């Protein structure tokens, strides 16, 4: 069941490729033997926890993890939280993290899986032609 849209493609929160299963909700199993790394596609204003948790869990499982963004720079993540008196969540600065590679330079064939964290980054990444290309190629490999 697809739970979202990324460009013209339905996106399911479970991505399986070469024996690697990544779920944003925290469940993770790994059985990849070819050594290809997973790719986190994100940008400024991504939810800090949704970037850092998969990153750290994949590292714990022995994977090198690349973070791709619209440009190779220091990304600024955010933290959403509720505060008394607010009708909705507030947004505060979160972690800063360097992008390893620009989306335009990503060859999807070099990666075993993709993680697209939440926050506000997917709001603009879904219209980025390179992000769409990466998600489409890796998504096609999952079928």
Steps between C-alpha positions, in 0.01 A plus 500: 500500500653829393485764770634799314608651170848593385469682169288268286591187698312342789736452794466217747676537836661155461780471245653159432805444283774239510377372835492838674180610669474856626194627683486856623305386808815336632476133399814403314651180371805469281625213291694676225813324384615719211613789723306769315401782734152635562427859402316758709341763275429814700557874528462800724206484741486120513386367836821448697394172661379354170843556346720409795319185618518311166854631448618370838313168476642429155850585627443261793424227245835563331389714206673807369215745444500788253284807549394670177347847476433757227856626552801381695494728803428506872133412542286647775243261641205593722318363802121516520346497844182603678498777756228608739275768352568411135233344280765324291863398528788743510818473296843551651853463365630144513827332405731624227651237272710505187351361180740247349382544143281728289189336355621577146813290562321191635510180294210295640672179388758560774241465778312210650209696649365847556366676808300821457455654846204718589487859610469782250777381266276258305264790427753652259705189414198337334527766227876458456573320169810326639316378811221366278756322280669336801174388661365370168810292419530352848122451513509313168772274641269411789228362270 
